[in-house]
PDB file of C-alpha atoms in Angstrom:
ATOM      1  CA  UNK A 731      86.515 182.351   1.392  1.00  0.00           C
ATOM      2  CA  UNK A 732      85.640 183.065  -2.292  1.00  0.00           C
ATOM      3  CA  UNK A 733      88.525 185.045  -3.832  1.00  0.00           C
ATOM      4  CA  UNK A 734      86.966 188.357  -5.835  1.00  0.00           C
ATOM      5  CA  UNK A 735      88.205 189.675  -9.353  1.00  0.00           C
ATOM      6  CA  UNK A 736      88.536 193.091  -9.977  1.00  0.00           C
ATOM      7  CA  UNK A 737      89.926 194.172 -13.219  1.00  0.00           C
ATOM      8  CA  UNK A 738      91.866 191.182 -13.553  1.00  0.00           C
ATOM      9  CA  UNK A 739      93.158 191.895  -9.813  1.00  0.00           C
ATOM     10  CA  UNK A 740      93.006 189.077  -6.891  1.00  0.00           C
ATOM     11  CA  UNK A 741      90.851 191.174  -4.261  1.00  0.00           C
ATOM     12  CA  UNK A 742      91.622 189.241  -1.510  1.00  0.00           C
ATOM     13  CA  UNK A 743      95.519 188.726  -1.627  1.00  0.00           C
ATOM     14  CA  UNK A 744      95.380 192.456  -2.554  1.00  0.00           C
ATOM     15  CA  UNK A 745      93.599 193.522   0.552  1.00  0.00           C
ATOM     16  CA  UNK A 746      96.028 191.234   2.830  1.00  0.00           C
ATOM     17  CA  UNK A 747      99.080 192.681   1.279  1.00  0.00           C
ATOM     18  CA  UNK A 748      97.884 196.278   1.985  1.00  0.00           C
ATOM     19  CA  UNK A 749      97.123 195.487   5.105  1.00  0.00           C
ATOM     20  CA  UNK A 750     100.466 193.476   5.947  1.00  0.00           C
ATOM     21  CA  UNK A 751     102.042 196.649   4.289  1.00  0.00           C
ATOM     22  CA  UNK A 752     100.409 199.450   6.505  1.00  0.00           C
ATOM     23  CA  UNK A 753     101.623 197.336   9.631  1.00  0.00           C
ATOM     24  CA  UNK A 754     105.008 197.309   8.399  1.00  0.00           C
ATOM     25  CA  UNK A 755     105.004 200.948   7.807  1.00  0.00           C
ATOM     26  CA  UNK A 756     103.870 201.332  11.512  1.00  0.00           C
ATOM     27  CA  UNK A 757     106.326 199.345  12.682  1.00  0.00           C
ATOM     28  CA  UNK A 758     108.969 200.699  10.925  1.00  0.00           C
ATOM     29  CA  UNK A 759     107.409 204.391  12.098  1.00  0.00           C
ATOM     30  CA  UNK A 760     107.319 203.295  15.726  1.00  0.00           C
ATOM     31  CA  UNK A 761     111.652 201.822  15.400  1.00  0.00           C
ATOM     32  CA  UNK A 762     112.017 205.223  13.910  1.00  0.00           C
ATOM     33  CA  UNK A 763     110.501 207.477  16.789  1.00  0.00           C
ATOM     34  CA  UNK A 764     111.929 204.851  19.049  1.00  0.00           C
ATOM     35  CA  UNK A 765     115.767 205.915  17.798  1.00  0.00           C
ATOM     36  CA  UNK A 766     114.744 209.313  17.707  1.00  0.00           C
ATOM     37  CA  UNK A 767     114.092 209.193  21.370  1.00  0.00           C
ATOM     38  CA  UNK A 768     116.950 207.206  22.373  1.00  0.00           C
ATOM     39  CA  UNK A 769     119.238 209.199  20.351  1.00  0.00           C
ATOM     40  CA  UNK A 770     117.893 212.476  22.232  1.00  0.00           C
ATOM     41  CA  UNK A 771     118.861 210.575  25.240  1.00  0.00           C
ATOM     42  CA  UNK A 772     122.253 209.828  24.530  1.00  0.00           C
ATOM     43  CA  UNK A 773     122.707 213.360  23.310  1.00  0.00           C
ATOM     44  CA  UNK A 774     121.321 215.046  26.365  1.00  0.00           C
ATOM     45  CA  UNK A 775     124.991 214.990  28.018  1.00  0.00           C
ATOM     46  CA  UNK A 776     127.860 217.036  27.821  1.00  0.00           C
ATOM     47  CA  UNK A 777     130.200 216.202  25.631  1.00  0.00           C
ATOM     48  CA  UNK A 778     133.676 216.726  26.329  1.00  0.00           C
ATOM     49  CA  UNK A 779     137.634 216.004  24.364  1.00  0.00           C
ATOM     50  CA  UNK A 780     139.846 213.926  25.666  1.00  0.00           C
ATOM     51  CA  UNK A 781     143.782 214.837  24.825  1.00  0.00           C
ATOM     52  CA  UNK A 782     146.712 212.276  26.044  1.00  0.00           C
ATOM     53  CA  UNK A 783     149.414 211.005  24.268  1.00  0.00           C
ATOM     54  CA  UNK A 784     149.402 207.705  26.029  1.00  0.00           C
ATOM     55  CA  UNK A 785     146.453 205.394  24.606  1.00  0.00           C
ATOM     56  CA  UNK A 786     146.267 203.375  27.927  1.00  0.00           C
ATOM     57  CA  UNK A 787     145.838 206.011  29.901  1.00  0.00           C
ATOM     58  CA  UNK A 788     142.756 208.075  27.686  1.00  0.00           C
ATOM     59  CA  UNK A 789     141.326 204.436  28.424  1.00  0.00           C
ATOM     60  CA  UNK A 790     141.396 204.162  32.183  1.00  0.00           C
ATOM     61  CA  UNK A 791     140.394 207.581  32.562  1.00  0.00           C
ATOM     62  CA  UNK A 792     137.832 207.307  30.039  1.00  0.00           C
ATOM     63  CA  UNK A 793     136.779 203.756  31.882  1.00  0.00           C
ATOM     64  CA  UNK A 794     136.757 205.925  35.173  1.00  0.00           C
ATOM     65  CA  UNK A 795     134.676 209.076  34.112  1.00  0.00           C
ATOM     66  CA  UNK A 796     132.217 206.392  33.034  1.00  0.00           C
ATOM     67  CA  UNK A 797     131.740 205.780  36.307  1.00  0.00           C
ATOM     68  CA  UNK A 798     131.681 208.654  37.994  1.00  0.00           C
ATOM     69  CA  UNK A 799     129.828 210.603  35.295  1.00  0.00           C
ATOM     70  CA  UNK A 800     127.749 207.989  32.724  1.00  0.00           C
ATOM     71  CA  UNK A 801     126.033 211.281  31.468  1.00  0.00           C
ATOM     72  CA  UNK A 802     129.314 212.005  30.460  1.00  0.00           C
ATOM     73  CA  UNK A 803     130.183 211.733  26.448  1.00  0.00           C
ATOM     74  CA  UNK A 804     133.732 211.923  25.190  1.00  0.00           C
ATOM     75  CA  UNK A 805     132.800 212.783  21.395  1.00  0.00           C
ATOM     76  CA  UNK A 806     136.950 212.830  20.550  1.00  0.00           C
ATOM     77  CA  UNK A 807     140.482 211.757  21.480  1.00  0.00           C
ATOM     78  CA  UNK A 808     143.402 213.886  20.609  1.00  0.00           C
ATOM     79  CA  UNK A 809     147.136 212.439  21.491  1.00  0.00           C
ATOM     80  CA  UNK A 810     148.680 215.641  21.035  1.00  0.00           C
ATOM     81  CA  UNK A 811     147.746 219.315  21.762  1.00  0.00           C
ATOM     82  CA  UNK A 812     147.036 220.294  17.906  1.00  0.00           C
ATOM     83  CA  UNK A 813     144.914 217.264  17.716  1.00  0.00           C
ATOM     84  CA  UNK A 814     142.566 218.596  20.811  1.00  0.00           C
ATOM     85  CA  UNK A 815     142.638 222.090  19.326  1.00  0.00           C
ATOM     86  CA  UNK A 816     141.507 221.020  15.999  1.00  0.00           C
ATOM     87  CA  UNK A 817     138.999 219.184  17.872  1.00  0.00           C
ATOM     88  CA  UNK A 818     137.497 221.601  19.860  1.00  0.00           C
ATOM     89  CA  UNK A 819     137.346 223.941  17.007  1.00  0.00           C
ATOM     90  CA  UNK A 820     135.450 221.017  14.770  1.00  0.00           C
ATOM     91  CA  UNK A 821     133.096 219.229  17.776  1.00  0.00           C
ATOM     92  CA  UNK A 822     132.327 222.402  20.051  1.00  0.00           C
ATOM     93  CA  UNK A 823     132.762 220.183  22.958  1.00  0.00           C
ATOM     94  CA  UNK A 824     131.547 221.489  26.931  1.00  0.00           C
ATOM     95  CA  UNK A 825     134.396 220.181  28.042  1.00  0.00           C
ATOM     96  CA  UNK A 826     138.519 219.371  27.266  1.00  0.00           C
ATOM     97  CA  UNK A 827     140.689 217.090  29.349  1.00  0.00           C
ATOM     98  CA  UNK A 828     144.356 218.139  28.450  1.00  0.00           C
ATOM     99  CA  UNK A 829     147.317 216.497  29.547  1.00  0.00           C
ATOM    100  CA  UNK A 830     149.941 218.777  30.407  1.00  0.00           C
ATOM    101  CA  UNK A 831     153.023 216.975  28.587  1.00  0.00           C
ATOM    102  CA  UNK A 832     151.989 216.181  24.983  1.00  0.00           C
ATOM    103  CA  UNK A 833     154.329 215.879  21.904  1.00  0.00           C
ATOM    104  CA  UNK A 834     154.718 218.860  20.044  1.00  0.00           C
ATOM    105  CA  UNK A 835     151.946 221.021  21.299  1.00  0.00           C
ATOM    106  CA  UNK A 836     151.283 220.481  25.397  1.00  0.00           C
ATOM    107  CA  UNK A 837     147.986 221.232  27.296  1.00  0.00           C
ATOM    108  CA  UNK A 838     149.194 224.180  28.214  1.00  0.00           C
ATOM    109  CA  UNK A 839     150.067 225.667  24.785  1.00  0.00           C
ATOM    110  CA  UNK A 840     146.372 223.662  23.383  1.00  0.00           C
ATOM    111  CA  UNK A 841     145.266 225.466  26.229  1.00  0.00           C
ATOM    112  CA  UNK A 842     146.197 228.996  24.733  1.00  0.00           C
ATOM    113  CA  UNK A 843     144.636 228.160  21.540  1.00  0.00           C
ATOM    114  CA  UNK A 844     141.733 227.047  22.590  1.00  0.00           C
ATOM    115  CA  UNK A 845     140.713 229.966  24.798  1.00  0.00           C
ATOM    116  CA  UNK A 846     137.174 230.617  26.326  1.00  0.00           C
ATOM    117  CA  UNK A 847     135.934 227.857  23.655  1.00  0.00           C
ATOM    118  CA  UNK A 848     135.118 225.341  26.156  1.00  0.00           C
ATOM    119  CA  UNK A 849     135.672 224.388  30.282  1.00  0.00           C
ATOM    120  CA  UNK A 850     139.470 223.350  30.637  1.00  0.00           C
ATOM    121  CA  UNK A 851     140.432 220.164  32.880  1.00  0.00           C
ATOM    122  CA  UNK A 852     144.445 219.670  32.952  1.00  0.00           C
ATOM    123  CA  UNK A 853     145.765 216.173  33.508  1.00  0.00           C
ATOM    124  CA  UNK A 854     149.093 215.982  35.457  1.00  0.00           C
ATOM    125  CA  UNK A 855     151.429 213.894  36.639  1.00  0.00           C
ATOM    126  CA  UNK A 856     153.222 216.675  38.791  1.00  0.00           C
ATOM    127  CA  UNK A 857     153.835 217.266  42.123  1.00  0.00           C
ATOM    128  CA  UNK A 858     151.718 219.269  44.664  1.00  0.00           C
ATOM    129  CA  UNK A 859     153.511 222.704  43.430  1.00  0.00           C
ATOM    130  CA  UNK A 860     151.798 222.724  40.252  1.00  0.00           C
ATOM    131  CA  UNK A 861     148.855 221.717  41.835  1.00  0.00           C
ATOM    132  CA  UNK A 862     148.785 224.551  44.095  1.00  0.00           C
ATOM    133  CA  UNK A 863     148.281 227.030  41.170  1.00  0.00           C
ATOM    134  CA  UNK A 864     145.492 225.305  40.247  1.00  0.00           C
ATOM    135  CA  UNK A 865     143.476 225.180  43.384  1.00  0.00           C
ATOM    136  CA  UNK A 866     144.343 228.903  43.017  1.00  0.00           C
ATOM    137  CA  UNK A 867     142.039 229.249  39.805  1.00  0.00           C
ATOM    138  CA  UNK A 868     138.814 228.610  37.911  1.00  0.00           C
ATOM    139  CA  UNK A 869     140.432 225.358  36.092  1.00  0.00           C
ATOM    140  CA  UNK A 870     140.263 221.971  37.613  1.00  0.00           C
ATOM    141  CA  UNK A 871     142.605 219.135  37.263  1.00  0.00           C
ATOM    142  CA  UNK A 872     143.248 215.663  37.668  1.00  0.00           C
ATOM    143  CA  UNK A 873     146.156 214.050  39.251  1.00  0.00           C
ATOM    144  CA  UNK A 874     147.762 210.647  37.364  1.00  0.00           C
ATOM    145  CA  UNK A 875     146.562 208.105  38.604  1.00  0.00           C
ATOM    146  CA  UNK A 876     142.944 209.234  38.401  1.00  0.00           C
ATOM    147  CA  UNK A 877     141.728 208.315  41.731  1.00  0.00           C
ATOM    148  CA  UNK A 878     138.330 207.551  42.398  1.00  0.00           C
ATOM    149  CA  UNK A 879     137.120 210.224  45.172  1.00  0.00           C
ATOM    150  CA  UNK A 880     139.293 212.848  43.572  1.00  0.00           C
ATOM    151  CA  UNK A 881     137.891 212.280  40.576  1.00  0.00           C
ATOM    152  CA  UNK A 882     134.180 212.492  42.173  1.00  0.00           C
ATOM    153  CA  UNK A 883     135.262 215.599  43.564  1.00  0.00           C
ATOM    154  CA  UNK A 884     136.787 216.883  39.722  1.00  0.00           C
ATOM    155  CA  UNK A 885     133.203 216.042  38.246  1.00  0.00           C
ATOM    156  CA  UNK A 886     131.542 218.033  41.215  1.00  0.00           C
ATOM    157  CA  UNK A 887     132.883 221.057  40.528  1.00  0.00           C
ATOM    158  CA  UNK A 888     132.726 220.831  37.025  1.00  0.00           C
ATOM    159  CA  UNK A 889     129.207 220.449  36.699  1.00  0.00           C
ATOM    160  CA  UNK A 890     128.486 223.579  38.693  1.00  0.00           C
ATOM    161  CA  UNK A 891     130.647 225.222  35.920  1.00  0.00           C
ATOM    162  CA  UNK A 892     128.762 224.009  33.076  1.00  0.00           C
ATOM    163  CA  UNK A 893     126.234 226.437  33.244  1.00  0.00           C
ATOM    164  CA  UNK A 894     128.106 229.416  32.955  1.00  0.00           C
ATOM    165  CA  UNK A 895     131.117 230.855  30.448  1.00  0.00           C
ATOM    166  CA  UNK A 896     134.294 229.400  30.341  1.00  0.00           C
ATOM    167  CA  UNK A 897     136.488 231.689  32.462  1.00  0.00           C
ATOM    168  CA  UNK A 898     139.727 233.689  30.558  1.00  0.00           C
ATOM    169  CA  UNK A 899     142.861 231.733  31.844  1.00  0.00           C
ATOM    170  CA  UNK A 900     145.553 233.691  30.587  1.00  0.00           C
ATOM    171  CA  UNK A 901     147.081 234.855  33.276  1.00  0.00           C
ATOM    172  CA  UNK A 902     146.826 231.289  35.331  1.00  0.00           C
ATOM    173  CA  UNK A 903     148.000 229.965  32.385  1.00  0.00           C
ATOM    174  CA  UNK A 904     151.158 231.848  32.584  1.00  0.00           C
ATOM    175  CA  UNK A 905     151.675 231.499  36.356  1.00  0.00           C
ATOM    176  CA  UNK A 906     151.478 227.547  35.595  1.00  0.00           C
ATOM    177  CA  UNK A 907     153.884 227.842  32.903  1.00  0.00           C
ATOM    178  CA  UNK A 908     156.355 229.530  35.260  1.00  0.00           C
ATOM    179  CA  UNK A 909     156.141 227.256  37.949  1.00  0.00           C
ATOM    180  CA  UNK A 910     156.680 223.915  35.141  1.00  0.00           C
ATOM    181  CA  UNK A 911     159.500 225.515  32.937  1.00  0.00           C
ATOM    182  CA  UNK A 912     160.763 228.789  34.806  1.00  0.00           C
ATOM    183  CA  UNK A 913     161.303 232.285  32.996  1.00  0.00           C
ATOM    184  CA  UNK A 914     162.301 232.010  29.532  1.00  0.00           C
ATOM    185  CA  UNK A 915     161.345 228.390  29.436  1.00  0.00           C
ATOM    186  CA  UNK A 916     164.738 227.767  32.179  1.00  0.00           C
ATOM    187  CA  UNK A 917     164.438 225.150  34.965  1.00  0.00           C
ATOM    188  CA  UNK A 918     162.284 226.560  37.363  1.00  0.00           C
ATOM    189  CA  UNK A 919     162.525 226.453  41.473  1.00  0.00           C
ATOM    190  CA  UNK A 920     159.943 224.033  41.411  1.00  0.00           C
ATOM    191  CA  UNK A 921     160.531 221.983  37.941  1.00  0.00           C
ATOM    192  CA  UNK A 922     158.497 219.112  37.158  1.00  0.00           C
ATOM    193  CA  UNK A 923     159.726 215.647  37.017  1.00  0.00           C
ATOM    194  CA  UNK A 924     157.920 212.609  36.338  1.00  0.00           C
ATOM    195  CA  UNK A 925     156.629 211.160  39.477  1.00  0.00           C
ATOM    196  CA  UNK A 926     154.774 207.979  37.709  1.00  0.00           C
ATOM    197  CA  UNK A 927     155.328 205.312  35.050  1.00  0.00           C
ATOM    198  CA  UNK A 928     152.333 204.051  32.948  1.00  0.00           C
ATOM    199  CA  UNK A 929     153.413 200.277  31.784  1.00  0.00           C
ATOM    200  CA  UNK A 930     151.685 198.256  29.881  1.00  0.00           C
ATOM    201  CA  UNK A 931     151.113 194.432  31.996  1.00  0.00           C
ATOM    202  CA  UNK A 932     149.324 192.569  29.865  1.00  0.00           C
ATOM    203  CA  UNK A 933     145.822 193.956  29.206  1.00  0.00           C
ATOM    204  CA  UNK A 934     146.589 196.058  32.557  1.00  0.00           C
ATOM    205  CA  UNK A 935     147.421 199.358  32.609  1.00  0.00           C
ATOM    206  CA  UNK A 936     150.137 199.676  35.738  1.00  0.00           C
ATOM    207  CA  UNK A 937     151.185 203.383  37.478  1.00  0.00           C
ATOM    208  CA  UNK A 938     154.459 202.595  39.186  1.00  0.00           C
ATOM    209  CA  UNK A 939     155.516 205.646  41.277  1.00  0.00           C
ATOM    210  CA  UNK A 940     158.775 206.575  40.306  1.00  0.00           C
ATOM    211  CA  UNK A 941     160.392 206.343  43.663  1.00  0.00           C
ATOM    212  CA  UNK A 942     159.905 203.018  43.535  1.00  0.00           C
ATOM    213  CA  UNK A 943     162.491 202.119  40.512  1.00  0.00           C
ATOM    214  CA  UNK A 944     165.351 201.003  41.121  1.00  0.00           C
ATOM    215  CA  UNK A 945     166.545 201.566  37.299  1.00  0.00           C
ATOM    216  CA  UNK A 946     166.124 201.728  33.499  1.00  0.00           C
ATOM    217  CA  UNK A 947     167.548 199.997  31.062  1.00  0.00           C
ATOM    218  CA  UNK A 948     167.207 200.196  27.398  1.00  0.00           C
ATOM    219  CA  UNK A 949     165.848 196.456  25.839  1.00  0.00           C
ATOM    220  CA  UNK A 950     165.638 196.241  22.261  1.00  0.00           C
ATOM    221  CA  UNK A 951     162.525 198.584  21.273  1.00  0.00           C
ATOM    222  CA  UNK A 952     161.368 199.138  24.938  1.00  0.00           C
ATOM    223  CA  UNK A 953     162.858 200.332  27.842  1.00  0.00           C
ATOM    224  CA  UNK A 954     162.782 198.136  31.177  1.00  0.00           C
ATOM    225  CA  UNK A 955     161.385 199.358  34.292  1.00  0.00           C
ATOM    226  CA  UNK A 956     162.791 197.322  37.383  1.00  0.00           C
ATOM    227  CA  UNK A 957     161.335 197.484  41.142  1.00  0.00           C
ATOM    228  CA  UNK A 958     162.206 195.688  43.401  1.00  0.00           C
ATOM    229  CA  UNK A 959     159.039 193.228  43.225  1.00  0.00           C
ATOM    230  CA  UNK A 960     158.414 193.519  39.509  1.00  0.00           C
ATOM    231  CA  UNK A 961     159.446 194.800  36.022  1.00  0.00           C
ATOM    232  CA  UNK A 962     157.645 196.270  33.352  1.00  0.00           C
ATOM    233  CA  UNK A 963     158.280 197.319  29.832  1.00  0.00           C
ATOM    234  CA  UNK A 964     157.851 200.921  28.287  1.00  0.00           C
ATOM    235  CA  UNK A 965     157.968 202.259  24.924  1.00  0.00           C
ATOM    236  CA  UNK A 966     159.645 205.724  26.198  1.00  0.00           C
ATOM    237  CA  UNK A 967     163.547 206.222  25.545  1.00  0.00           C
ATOM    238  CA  UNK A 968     166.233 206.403  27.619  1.00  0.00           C
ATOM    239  CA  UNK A 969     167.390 209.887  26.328  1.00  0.00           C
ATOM    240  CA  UNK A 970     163.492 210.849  27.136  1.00  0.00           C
ATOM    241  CA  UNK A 971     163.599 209.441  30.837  1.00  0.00           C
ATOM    242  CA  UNK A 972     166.438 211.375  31.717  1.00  0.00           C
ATOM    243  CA  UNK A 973     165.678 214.920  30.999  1.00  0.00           C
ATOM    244  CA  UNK A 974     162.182 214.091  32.590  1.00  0.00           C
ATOM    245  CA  UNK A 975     163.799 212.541  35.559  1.00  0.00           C
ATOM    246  CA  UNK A 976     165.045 214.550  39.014  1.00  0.00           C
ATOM    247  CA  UNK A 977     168.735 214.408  38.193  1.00  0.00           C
ATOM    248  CA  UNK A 978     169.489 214.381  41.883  1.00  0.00           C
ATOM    249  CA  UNK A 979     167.734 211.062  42.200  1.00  0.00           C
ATOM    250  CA  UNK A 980     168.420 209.438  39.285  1.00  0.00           C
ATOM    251  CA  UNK A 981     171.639 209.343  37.521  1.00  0.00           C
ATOM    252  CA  UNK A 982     172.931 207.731  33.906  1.00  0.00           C
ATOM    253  CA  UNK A 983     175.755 205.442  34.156  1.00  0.00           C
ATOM    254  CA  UNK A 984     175.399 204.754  30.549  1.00  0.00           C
ATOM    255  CA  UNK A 985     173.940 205.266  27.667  1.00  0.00           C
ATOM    256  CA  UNK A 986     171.456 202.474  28.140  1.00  0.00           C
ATOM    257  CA  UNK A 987     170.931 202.778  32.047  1.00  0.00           C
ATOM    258  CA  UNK A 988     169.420 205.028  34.698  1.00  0.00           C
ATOM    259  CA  UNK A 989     169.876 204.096  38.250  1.00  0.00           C
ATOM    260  CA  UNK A 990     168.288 205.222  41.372  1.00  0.00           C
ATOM    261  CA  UNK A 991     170.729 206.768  43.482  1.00  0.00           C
ATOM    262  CA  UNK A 992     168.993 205.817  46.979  1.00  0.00           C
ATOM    263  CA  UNK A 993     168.690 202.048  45.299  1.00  0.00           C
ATOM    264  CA  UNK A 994     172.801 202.184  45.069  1.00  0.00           C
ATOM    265  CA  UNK A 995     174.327 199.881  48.388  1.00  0.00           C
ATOM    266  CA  UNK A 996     177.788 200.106  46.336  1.00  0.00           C
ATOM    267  CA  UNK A 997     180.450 200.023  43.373  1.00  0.00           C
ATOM    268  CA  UNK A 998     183.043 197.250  42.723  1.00  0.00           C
ATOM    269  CA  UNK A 999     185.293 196.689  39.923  1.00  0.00           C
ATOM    270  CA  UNK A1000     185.085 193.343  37.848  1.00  0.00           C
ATOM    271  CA  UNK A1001     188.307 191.031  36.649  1.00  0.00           C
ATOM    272  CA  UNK A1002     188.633 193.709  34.110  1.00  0.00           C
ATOM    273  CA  UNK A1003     187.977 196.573  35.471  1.00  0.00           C
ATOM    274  CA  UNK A1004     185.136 198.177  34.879  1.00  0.00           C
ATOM    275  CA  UNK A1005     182.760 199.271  37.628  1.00  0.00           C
ATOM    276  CA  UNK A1006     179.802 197.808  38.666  1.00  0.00           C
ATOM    277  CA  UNK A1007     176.645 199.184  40.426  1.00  0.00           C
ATOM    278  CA  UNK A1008     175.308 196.852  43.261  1.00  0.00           C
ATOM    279  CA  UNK A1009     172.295 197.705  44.334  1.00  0.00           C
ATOM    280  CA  UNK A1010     170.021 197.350  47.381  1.00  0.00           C
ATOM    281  CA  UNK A1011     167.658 194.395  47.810  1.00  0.00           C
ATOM    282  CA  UNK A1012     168.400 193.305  44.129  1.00  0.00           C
ATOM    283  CA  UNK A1013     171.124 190.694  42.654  1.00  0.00           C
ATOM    284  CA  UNK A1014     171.676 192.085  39.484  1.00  0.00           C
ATOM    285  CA  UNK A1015     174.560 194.630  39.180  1.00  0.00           C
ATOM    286  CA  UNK A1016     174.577 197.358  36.585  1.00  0.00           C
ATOM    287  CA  UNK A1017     177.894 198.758  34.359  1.00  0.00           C
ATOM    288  CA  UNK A1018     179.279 202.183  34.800  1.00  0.00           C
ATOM    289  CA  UNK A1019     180.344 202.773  31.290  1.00  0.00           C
ATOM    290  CA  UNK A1020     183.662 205.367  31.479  1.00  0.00           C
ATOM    291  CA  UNK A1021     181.843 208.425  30.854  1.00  0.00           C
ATOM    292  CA  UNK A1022     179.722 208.245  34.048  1.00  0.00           C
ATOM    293  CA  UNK A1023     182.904 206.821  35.993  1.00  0.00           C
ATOM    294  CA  UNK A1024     183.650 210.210  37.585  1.00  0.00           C
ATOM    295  CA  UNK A1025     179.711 209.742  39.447  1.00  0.00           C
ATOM    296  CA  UNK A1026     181.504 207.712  41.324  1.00  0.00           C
ATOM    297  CA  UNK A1027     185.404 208.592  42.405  1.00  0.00           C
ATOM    298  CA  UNK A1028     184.320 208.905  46.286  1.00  0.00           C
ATOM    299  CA  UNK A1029     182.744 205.983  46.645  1.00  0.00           C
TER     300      UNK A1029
END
């Protein structure tokens, strides 16, 4: 075809760069409505804040609301209670998952703070007394480890929830707080102790009920969790484990051990004297240093 001048202008490779242009200006209009469409999607959900102060464990239950609840979006991750307040105050979430025991601030006190702001789910590692208050009240909770059909359950009733206002949980607030810490903050009848271990196994995250240790030990930066099948490694100390511990069940024989008291078969005495913890269906014995020896005068 014979090319055309116009004022000193190539008409034809004009016309074809117009045109190529125009369709790239389409294109680029039809990516942009596209992403506009998908990002509507993604933000149809409800978004929701998730506080824990173990990383492993805001991943497996973030893995496992995934699957339970896709729509689901977790738009922040706190590892303390101030960091989930702040949060909430910044992203307006519909939802915050609060673990109960946080550094510094807990779920409960984060709890306080945050108010009517947004629909409260408590994560807790306690016992059935605690979760008696909640069945008593308009929170819900989920019990470490997150279990599959519990869970299911947990998203259930949330959802019905969405659509109306957050409820005012003072007062169960308080009544929880009673039944964890007792009046004035004191031991209460039914105090909370630590009924699972989250260890890190490799790229596994592992919940080892606490009945089934037979001790701690302190091991450089970690602390070592022995079963009678396995051990793991922790990061906690052993001055944390033991005020978290039921002290009736688990006893410190030194500074750098806690033993299980129903793991204990016996005591003996070495060629120098110092006692020894044997213990049931495990070879390795364990030292009583002398300011735990009096744990042990009857036996």
């Amino acid at each position: 075809m014979k090319a055309y001048r116009i004022g000193g202008i190539e008409w034809e490779g004009y016309a074809k760069r117009r045109r190529l242009a125009a369709a790239t200006a389409e294109t680029e209009a039809r990516r942009q409505r596209y992403d506009e469409t998908m990002n509507a999607t993604e933000q149809s959900g409800p978004a929701a804040v998730l506080a824990d102060d173990e990383r492993l464990m805001r991943e497996q239950l973030r893995a496992r609301l995934a699957e339970v609840w896709p729509e689901l979006r977790i738009v922040g991750e706190a590892k303390n209670g101030q960091e989930a307040v702040d949060q909430v105050r910044e992203l307006r979430p519909d939802l915050a998952f609060l673990d109960i025991q946080m550094p510094g601030k807990t779920g409960l006190e984060a709890a306080r703070d945050i108010g009517d702001a947004c629909h409260l789910v408590f994560i807790t590692a306690f016992d059935q007394y605690a979760v008696d208050a909640f069945e008593q009240g308009a929170v819900d909770y989920i019990l470490k480890p997150a279990e599959h059909e519990r869970l299911q359950l947990t998203v259930a009733r949330l959802k019905k929830r969405l659509g109306s206002k957050p409820t005012d949980l003072t007062a169960l607030l308080e009544k929880i707080s009673l039944r964890i810490d007792g009046p004035a903050g004191s031991a209460g009848l039914g105090a909370a102790h630590l009924q699972w271990i989250q260890a890190s196994m490799g790229q596994q995250l592992r919940m080892i009920p606490v009945a089934d240790v037979l001790f701690f030990t302190a091991d450089e930066k970690y602390t070592r969790v022995q079963t009678e099948s396995y051990e793991a490694l922790i990061r906690k100390p052993i001055k944390e484990l033991i005020s978290e511990l039921d002290p009736k069940q688990f006893w410190q024989i030194h500074r750098a051990t806690i033993v299980n008291a129903k793991a204990i078969a016996g005591v003996v005495r070495d060629f120098r004297g110092r006692q020894l913890v044997q213990l049931k269906n495990h070879t390795e014995k364990l030292e009583v240093s002398r300011n735990y020896s009096h744990l042990f005068k009857q036996m």
